Coordinates of C-alpha atoms and ligand atoms in Angstrom, one line a residue:
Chain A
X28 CA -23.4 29.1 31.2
X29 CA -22.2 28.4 34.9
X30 CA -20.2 31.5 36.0
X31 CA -17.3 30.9 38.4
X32 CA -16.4 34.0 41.2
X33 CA -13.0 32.8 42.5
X34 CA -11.7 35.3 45.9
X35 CA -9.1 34.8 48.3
X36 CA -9.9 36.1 51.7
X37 CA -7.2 37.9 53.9
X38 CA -6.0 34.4 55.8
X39 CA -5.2 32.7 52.6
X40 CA -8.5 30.8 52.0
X41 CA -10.0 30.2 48.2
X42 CA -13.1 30.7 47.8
X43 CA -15.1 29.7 44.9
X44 CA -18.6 30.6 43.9
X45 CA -20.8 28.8 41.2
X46 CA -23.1 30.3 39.9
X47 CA -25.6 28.2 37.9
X48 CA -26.0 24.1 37.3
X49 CA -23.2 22.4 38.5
X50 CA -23.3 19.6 35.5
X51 CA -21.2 17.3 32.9
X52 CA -19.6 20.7 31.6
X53 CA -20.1 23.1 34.5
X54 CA -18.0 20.0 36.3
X55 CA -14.8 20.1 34.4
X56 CA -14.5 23.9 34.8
X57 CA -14.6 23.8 38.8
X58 CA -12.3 20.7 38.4
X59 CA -9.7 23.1 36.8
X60 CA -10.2 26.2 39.2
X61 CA -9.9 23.7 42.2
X62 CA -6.8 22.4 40.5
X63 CA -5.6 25.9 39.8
X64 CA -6.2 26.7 43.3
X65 CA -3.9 24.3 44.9
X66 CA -1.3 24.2 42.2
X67 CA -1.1 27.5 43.1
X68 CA -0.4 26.7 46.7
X69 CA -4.5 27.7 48.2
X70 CA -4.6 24.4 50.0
X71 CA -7.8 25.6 52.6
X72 CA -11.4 26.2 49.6
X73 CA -14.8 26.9 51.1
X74 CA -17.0 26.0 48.0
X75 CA -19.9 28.7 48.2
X76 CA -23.2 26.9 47.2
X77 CA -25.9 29.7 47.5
X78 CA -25.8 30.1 43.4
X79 CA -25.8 26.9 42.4
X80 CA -29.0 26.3 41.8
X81 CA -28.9 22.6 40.6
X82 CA -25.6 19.7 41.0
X83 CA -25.5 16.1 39.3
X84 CA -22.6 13.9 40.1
X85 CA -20.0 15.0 38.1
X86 CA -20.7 18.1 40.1
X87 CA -19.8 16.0 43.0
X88 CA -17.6 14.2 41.9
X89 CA -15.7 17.8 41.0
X90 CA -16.0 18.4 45.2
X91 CA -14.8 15.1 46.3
X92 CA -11.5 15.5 44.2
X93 CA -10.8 18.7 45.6
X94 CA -11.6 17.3 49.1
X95 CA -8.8 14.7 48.3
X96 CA -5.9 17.2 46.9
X97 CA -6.3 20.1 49.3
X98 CA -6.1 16.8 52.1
X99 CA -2.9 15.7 49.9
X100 CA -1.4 19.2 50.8
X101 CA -2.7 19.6 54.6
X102 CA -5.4 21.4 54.1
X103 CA -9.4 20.8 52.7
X104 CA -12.0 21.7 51.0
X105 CA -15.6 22.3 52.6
X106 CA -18.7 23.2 51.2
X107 CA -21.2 26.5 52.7
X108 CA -24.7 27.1 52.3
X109 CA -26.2 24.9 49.8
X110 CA -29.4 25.2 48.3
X111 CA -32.3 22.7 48.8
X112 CA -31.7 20.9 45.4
X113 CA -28.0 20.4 46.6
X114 CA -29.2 19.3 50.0
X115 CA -31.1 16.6 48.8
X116 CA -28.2 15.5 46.5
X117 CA -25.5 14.7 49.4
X118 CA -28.2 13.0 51.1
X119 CA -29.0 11.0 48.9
X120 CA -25.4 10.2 47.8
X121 CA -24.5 9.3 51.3
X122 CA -22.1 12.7 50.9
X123 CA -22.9 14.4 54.4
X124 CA -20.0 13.9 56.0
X125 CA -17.2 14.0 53.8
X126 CA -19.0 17.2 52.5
X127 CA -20.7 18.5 55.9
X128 CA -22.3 22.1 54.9
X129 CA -21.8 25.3 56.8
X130 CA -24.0 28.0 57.4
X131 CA -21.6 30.8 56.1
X132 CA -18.6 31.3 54.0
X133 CA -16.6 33.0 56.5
X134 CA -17.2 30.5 59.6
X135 CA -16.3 27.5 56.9
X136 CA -12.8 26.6 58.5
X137 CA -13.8 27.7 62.1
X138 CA -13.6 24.5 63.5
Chain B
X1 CA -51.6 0.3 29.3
X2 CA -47.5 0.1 29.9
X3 CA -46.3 3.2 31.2
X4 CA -44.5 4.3 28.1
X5 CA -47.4 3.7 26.0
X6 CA -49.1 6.2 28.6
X7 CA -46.8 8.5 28.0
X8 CA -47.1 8.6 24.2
X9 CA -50.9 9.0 24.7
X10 CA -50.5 12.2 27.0
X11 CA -51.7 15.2 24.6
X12 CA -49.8 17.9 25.9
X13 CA -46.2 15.8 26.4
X14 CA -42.8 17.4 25.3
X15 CA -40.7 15.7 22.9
X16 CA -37.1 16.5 22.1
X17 CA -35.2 15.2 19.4
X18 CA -31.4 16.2 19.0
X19 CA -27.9 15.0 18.7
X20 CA -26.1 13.7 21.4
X21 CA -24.1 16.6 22.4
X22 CA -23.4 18.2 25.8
X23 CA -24.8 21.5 24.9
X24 CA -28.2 19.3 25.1
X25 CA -28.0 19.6 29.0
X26 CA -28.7 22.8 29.1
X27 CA -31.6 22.7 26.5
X28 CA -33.2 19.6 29.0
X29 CA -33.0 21.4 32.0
X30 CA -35.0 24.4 30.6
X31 CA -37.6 21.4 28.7
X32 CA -37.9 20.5 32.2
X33 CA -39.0 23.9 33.4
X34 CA -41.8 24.0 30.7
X35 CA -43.0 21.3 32.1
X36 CA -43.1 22.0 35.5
X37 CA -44.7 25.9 33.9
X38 CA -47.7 23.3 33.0
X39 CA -48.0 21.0 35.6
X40 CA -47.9 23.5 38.8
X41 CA -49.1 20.7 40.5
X42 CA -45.7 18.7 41.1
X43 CA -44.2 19.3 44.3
X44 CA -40.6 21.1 44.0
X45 CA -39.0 18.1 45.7
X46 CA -40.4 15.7 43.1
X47 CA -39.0 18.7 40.5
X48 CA -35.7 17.9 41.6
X49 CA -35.9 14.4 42.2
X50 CA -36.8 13.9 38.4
X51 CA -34.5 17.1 36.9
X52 CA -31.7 14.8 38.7
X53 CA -32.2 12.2 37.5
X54 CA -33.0 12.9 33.4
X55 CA -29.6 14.8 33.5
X56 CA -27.9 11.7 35.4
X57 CA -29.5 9.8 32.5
X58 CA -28.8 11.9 29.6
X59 CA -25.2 13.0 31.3
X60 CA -24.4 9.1 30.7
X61 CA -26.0 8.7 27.3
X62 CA -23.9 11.8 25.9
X63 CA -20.8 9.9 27.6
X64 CA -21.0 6.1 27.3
X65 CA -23.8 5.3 24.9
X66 CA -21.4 6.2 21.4
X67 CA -18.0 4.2 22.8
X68 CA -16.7 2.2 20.3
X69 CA -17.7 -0.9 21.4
X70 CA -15.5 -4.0 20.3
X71 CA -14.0 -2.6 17.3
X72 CA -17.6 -1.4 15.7
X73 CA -17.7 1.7 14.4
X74 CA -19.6 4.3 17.0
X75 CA -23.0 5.8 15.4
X76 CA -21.6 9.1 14.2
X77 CA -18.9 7.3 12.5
X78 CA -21.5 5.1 10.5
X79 CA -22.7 8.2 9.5
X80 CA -26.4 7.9 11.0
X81 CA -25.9 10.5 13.6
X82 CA -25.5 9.9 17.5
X83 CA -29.0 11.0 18.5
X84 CA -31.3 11.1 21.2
X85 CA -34.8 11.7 21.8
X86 CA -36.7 12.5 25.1
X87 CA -40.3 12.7 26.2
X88 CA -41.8 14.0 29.3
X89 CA -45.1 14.0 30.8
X90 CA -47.6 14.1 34.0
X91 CA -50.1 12.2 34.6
X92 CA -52.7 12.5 37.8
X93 CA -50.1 10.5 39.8
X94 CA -46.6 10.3 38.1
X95 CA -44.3 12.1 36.3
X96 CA -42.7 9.8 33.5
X97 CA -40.0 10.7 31.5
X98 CA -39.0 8.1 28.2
X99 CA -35.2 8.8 26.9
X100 CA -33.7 6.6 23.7
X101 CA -30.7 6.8 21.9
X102 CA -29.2 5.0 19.0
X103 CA -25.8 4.3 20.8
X104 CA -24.3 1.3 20.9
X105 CA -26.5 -1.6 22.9
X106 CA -24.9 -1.1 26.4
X107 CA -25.0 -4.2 28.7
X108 CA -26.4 -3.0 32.5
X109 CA -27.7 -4.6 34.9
X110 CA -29.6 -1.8 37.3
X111 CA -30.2 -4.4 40.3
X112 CA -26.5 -4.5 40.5
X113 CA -26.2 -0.5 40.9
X114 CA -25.2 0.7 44.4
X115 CA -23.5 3.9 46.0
X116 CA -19.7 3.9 45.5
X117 CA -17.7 5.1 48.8
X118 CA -17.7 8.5 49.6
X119 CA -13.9 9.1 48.7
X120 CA -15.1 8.1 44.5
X121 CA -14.9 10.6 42.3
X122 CA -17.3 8.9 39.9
X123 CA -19.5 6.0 39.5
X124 CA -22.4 7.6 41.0
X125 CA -24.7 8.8 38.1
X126 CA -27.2 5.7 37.9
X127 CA -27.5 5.2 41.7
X128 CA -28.1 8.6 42.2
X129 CA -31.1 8.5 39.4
X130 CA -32.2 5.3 41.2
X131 CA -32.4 6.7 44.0
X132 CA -34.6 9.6 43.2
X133 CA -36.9 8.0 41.2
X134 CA -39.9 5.3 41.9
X135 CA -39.0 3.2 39.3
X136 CA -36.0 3.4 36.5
X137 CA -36.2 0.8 33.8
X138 CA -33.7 -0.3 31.0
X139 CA -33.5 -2.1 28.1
X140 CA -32.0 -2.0 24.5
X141 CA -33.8 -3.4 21.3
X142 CA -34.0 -2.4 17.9
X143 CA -30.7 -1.0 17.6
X144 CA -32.0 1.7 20.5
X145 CA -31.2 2.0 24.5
X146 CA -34.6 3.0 26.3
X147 CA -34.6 4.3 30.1
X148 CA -37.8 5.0 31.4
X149 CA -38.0 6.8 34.6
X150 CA -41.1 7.4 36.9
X151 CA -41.7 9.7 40.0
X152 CA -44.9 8.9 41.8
X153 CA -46.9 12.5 43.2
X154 CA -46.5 11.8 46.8
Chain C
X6 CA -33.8 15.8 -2.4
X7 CA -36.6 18.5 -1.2
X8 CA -35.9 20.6 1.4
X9 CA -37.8 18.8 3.7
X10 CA -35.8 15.4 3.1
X11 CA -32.6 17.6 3.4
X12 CA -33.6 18.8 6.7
X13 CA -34.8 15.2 8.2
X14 CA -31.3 13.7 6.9
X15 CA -29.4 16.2 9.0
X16 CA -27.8 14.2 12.1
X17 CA -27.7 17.5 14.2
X18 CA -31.6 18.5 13.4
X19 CA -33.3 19.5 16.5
X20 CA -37.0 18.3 16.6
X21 CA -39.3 19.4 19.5
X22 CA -43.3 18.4 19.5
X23 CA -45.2 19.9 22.8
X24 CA -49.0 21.1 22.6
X25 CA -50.0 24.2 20.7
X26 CA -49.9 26.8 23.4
X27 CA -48.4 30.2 24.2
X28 CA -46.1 28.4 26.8
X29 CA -44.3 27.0 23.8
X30 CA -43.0 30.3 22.6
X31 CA -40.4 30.9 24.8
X32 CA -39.1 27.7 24.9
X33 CA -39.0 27.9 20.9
X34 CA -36.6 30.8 21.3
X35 CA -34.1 28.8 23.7
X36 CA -34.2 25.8 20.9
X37 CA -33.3 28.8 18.6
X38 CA -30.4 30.0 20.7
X39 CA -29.5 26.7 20.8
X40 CA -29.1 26.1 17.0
X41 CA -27.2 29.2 17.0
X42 CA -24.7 27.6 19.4
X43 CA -24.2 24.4 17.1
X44 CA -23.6 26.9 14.1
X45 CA -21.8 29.6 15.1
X46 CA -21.3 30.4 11.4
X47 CA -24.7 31.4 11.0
X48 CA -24.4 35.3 10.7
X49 CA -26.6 37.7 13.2
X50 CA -28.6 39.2 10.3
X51 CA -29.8 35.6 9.7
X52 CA -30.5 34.7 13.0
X53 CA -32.8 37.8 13.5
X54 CA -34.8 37.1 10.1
X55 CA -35.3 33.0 10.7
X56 CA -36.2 34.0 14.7
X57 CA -38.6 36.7 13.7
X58 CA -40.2 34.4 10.8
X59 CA -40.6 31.3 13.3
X60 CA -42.1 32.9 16.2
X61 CA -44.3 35.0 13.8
X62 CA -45.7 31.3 12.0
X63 CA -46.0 29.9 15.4
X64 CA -47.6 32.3 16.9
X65 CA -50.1 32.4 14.3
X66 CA -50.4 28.1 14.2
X67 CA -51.3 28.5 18.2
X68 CA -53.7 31.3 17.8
X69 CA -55.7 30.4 14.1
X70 CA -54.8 26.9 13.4
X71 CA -57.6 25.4 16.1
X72 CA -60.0 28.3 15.8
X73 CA -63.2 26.1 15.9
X74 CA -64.4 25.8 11.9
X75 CA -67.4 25.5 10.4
X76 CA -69.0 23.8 13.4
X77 CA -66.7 21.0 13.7
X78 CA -64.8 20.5 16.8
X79 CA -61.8 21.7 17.3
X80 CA -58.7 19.4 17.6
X81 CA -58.4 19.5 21.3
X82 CA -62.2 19.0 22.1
X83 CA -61.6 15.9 19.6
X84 CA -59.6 14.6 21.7
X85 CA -56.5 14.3 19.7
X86 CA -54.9 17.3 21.7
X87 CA -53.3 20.5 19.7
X88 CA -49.7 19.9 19.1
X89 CA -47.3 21.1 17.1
X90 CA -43.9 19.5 15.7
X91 CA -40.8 22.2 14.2
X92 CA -37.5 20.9 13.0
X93 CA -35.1 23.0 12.8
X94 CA -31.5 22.4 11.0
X95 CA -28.6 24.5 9.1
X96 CA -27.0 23.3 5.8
X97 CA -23.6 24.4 4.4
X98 CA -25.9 27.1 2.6
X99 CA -28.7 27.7 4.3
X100 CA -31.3 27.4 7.7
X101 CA -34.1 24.9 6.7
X102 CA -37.2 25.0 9.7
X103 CA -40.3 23.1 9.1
X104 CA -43.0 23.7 11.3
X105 CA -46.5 21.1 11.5
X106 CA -49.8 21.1 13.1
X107 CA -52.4 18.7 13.7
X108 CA -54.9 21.8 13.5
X109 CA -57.9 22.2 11.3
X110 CA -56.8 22.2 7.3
X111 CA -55.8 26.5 6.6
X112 CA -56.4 28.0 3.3
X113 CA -53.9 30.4 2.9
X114 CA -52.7 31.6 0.0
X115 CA -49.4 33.0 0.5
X116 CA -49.0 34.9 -3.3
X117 CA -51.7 37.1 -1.5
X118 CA -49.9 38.2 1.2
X119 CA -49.7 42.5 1.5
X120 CA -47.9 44.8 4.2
X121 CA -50.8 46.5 5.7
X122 CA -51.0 49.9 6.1
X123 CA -49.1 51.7 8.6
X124 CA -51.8 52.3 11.4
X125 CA -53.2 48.5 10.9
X126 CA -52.8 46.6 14.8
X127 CA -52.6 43.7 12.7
X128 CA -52.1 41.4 9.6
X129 CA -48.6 41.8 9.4
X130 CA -47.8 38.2 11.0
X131 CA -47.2 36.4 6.8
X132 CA -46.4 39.5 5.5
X133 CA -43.1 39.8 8.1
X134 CA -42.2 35.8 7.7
X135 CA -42.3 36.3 3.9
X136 CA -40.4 39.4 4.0
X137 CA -37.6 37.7 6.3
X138 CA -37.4 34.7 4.5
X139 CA -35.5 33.2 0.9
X140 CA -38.5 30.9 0.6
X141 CA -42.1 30.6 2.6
X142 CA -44.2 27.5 2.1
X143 CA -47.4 26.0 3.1
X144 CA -49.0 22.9 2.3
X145 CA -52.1 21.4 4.2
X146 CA -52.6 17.4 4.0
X147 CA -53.8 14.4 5.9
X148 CA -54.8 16.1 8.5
X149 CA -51.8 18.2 9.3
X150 CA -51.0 21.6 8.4
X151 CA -47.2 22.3 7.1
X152 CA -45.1 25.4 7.1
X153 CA -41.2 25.3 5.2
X154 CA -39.3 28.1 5.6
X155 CA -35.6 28.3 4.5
X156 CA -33.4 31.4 4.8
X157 CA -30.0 31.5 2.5
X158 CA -27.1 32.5 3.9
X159 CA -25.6 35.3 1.9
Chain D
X2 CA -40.9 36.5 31.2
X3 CA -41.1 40.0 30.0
X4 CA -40.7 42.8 32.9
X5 CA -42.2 46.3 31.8
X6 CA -40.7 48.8 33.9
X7 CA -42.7 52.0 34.2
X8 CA -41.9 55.3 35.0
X9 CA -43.3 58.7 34.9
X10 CA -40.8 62.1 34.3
X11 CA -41.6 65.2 36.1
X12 CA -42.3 66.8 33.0
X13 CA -45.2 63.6 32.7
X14 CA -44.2 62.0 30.0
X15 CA -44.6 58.2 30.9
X16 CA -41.3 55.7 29.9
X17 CA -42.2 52.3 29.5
X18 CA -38.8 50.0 29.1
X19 CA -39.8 46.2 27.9
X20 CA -37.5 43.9 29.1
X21 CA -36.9 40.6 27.4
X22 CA -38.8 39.2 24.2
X23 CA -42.3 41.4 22.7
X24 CA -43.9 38.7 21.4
X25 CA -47.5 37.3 21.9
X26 CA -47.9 37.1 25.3
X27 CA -45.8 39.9 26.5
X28 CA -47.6 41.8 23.8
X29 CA -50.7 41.7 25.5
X30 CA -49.1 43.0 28.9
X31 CA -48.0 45.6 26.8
X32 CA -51.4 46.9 25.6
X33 CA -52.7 46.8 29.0
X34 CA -50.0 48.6 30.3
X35 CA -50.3 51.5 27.9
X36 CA -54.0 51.7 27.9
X37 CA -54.0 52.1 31.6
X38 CA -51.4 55.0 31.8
X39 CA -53.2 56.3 28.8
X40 CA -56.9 56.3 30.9
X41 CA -54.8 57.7 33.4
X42 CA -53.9 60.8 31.8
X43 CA -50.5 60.2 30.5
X44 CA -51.3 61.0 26.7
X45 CA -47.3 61.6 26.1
X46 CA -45.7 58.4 25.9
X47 CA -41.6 56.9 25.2
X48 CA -41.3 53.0 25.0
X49 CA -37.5 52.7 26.1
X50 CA -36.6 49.8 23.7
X51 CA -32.7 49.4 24.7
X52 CA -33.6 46.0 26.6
X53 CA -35.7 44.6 23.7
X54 CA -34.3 41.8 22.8
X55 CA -36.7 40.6 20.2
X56 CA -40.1 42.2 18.8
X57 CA -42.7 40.2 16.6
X58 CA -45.9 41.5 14.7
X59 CA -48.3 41.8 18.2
X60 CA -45.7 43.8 19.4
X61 CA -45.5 46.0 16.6
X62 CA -49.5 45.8 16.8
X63 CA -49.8 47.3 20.4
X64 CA -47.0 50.4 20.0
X65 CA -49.3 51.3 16.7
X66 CA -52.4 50.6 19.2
X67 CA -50.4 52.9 21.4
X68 CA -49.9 55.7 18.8
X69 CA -53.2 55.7 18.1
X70 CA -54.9 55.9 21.7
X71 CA -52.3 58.8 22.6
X72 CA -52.9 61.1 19.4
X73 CA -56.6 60.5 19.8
X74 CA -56.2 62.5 23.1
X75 CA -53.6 64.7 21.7
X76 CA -50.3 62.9 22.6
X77 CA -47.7 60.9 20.8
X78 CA -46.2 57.3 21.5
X79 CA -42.6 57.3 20.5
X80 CA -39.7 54.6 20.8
X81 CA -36.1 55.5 21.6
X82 CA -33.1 53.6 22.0
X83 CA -34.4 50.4 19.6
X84 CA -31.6 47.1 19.3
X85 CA -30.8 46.3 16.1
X86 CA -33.6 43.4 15.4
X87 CA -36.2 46.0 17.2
X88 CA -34.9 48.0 13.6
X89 CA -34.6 45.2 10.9
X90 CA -38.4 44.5 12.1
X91 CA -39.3 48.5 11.6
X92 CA -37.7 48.3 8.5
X93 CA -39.2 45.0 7.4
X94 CA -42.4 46.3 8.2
X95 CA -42.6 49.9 6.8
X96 CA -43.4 51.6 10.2
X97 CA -40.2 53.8 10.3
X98 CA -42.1 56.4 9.8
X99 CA -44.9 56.0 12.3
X100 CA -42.4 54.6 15.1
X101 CA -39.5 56.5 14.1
X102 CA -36.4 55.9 16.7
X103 CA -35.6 58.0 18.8
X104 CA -31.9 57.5 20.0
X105 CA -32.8 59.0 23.6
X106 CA -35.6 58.6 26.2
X107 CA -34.9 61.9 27.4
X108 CA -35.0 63.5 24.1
X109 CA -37.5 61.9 22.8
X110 CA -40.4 64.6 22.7
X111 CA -37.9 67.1 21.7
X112 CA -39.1 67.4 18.1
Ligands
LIG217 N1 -26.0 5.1 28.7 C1 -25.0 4.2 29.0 N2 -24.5 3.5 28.0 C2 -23.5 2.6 28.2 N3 -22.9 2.4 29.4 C3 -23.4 3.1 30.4 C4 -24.5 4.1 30.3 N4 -24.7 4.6 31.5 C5 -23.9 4.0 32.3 N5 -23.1 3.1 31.7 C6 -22.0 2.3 32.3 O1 -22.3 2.2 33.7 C7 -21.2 2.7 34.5 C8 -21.7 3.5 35.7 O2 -22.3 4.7 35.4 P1 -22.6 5.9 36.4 O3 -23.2 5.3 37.6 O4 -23.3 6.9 35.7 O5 -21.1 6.4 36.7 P2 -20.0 7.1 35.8 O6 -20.7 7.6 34.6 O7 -19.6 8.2 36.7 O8 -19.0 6.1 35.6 C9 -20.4 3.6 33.6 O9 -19.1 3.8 33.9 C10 -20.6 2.9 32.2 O10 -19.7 1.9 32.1
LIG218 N1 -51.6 28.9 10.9 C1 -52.8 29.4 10.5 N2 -53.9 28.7 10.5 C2 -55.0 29.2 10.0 N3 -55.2 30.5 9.6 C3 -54.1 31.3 9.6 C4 -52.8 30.8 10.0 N4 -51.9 31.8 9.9 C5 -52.6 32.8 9.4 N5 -53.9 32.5 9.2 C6 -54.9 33.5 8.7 O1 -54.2 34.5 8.0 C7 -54.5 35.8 8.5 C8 -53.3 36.7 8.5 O2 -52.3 36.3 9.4 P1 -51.2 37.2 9.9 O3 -50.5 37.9 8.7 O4 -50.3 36.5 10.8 O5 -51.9 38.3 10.7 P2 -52.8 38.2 12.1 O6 -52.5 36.9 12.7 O7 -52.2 39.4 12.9 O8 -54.2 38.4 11.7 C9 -55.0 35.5 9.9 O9 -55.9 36.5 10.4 C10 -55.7 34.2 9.7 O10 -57.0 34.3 9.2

């Protein structure tokens, strides 16, 4: 079972932590949280990485919608320190940019 | 020898038999860490490489493979079960990994795979296993899908 | 039907074959915990008695089934490799598991099957499967050894 | 994988807490681990069994190896705080006498 930790920091940003393999059915459940998020007007997510341990791409495809809505609403969603098996996933998916990784949580909406 | 029959020759090869269901993916991923318990030989970016790719595989077997398909009843419904069975093994130079199910006969054309744009939110399952395997090979006979997948030991 | 046929009929069987070794145990357990996820209804008392009767039958396939007999060579110096094949399913009334191994033929005799005394470090491997179990039994032919157990649920 | 955590009180009674699945291979940790607190000089021993999750007949084999070993130096083995398939096995196997539970480590050589 893939565990979700959902936080909001004190400027307003969502953060969501998998913990586990991001796949098929672990996919649909971030899809709702990310949804939930925004709905709930948390239109700035830093997706925290460091648990998930393994990502397929429904997985992804889970990332890139919430990259998409929070955009909708003026805002985004951005990935921080992914594991080596979710490193050579974007890279292989061509997914570096629209999902560039950052070293921490907190610095994710620095720049 | 094909690599298949290679495969089935391997004497200490897993093989998993089991219905078509999503719980499954969980069952794979710890099949695959057995394996990897046995052959502490594959490098951990081959490990991945192959995980991703058998759950890419299986992922799309468990979603597509059973669709009604032009008004026939799907497998489940003709009462023969929608099933699957996988078997994985290394050799001195490869990891190969066999999955068939008895799902409909699906039509694809793997040379006509590529990487969707990066805005997609799906459509990415079979170039991604493509792309982190040697070789992936397809075909359906015998009222069966096979994929066979192969990661050379670089 | 036998219980055997009843159990390779079931479209949500799972089947797993992998070599004979100690390995194997764990990943038994997870195949377990997953049949317990497909059948919810099975109760905990039931669980406990088929886990504790499988692992003890296993256990004792991968350490006496390839001991090397009368001089001949044992199954994996054959060539052949020492493997092992459990099914495991759940009917409306009961959890049907058989277990086979391509190991040297075993004469047991399960009708004399004791609890050893209290001090004994071992022997109690049969004697805990039969006591967990509705029904224990074991036939050897062609080659391959084969365990049935089946466990009622109350 | 089967952790056995290992502890020693200041009275020196040595606490042994499997954690995961006594079975085969974890069952021959289990002797060693006994037989070398045992040549060590701990002769009075509790096997915390709270995080037991499963036990099989090697288990059961190396606590009644245990017993034996300890009492032959003038100690006692004894189990505390067994889960309930620890008990159905106990029962199964007529050894609620030998390995009778304890319900506390700390209590355990009370009696
Ligand atoms: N096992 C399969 N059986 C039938 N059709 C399949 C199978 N795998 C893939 N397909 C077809 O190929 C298409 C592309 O698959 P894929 O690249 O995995 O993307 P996605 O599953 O996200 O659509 C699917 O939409 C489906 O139509
Ligand atoms: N699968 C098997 N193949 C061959 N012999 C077996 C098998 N299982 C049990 N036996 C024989 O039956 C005896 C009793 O087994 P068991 O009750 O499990 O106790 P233990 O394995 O602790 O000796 C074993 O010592 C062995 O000689």
């Amino acid at each position: 079972m893939t565990e979700f930790h959902v936080d909001t920091t004190a400027s307003g940003i969502g953060v969501v932590r998998p913990e586990g393999r991001l796949n098929m059915v672990a996919a649909r459940q971030l899809k709702s949280v990310l949804a939930d998020l925004v709905a709930g007007g948390t239109h700035r997510i830093v997706v925290d990485l460091a648990d998930t341990s393994f990502i397929d791409s429904s997985g992804l495809g889970a990332l890139i919608g919430g990259v998409k809505s929070t955009r909708q609403q003026g805002g985004d969603l951005r990935i921080a320190r992914p594991t080596e098996a979710v490193l050579t996933v974007l890279d292989l998916t061509n997914l570096t940019k629209i999902l560039r990784p950052r070293d921490t949580v907190d610095g994710a909406f620095d720049d | 020898m094909t690599e298949s029959s290679t495969l089935q020759a391997l004497p200490d090869r897993l093989e998993l038999s089991a219905p078509a269901s999503e719980e499954m993916l969980d069952l794979v991923h710890v099949l695959l860490e057995h394996l990897w318990q046995q052959h502490e030989e594959v490098p951990v970016a081959e490990r991945m490489r192959v995980e991703m790719a058998v759950i890419e595989i299986l992922a799309n077997v468990i979603e597509h493979a059973f669709e009604v398909d032009a008004g026939r009843p799907a497998a489940d419904e003709r009462g023969d079960g929608r099933r699957f069975t996988i078997t994985l093994g290394v050799t001195d130079a490869e990891v190969l990994i066999d999955l068939a199910d008895n799902g409909e006969p699906a039509a694809i054309d793997l040379s006509r795979v590529t990487m969707p744009d990066e805005d997609a939110e799906s459509g990415r399952g079979l170039a991604l296993a493509l792309a982190s395997l040697t070789d992936l090979s397809f075909h359906s006979a015998d009222g069966r899908n096979h994929w066979s997948m192969r990661c050379d030991l670089s």
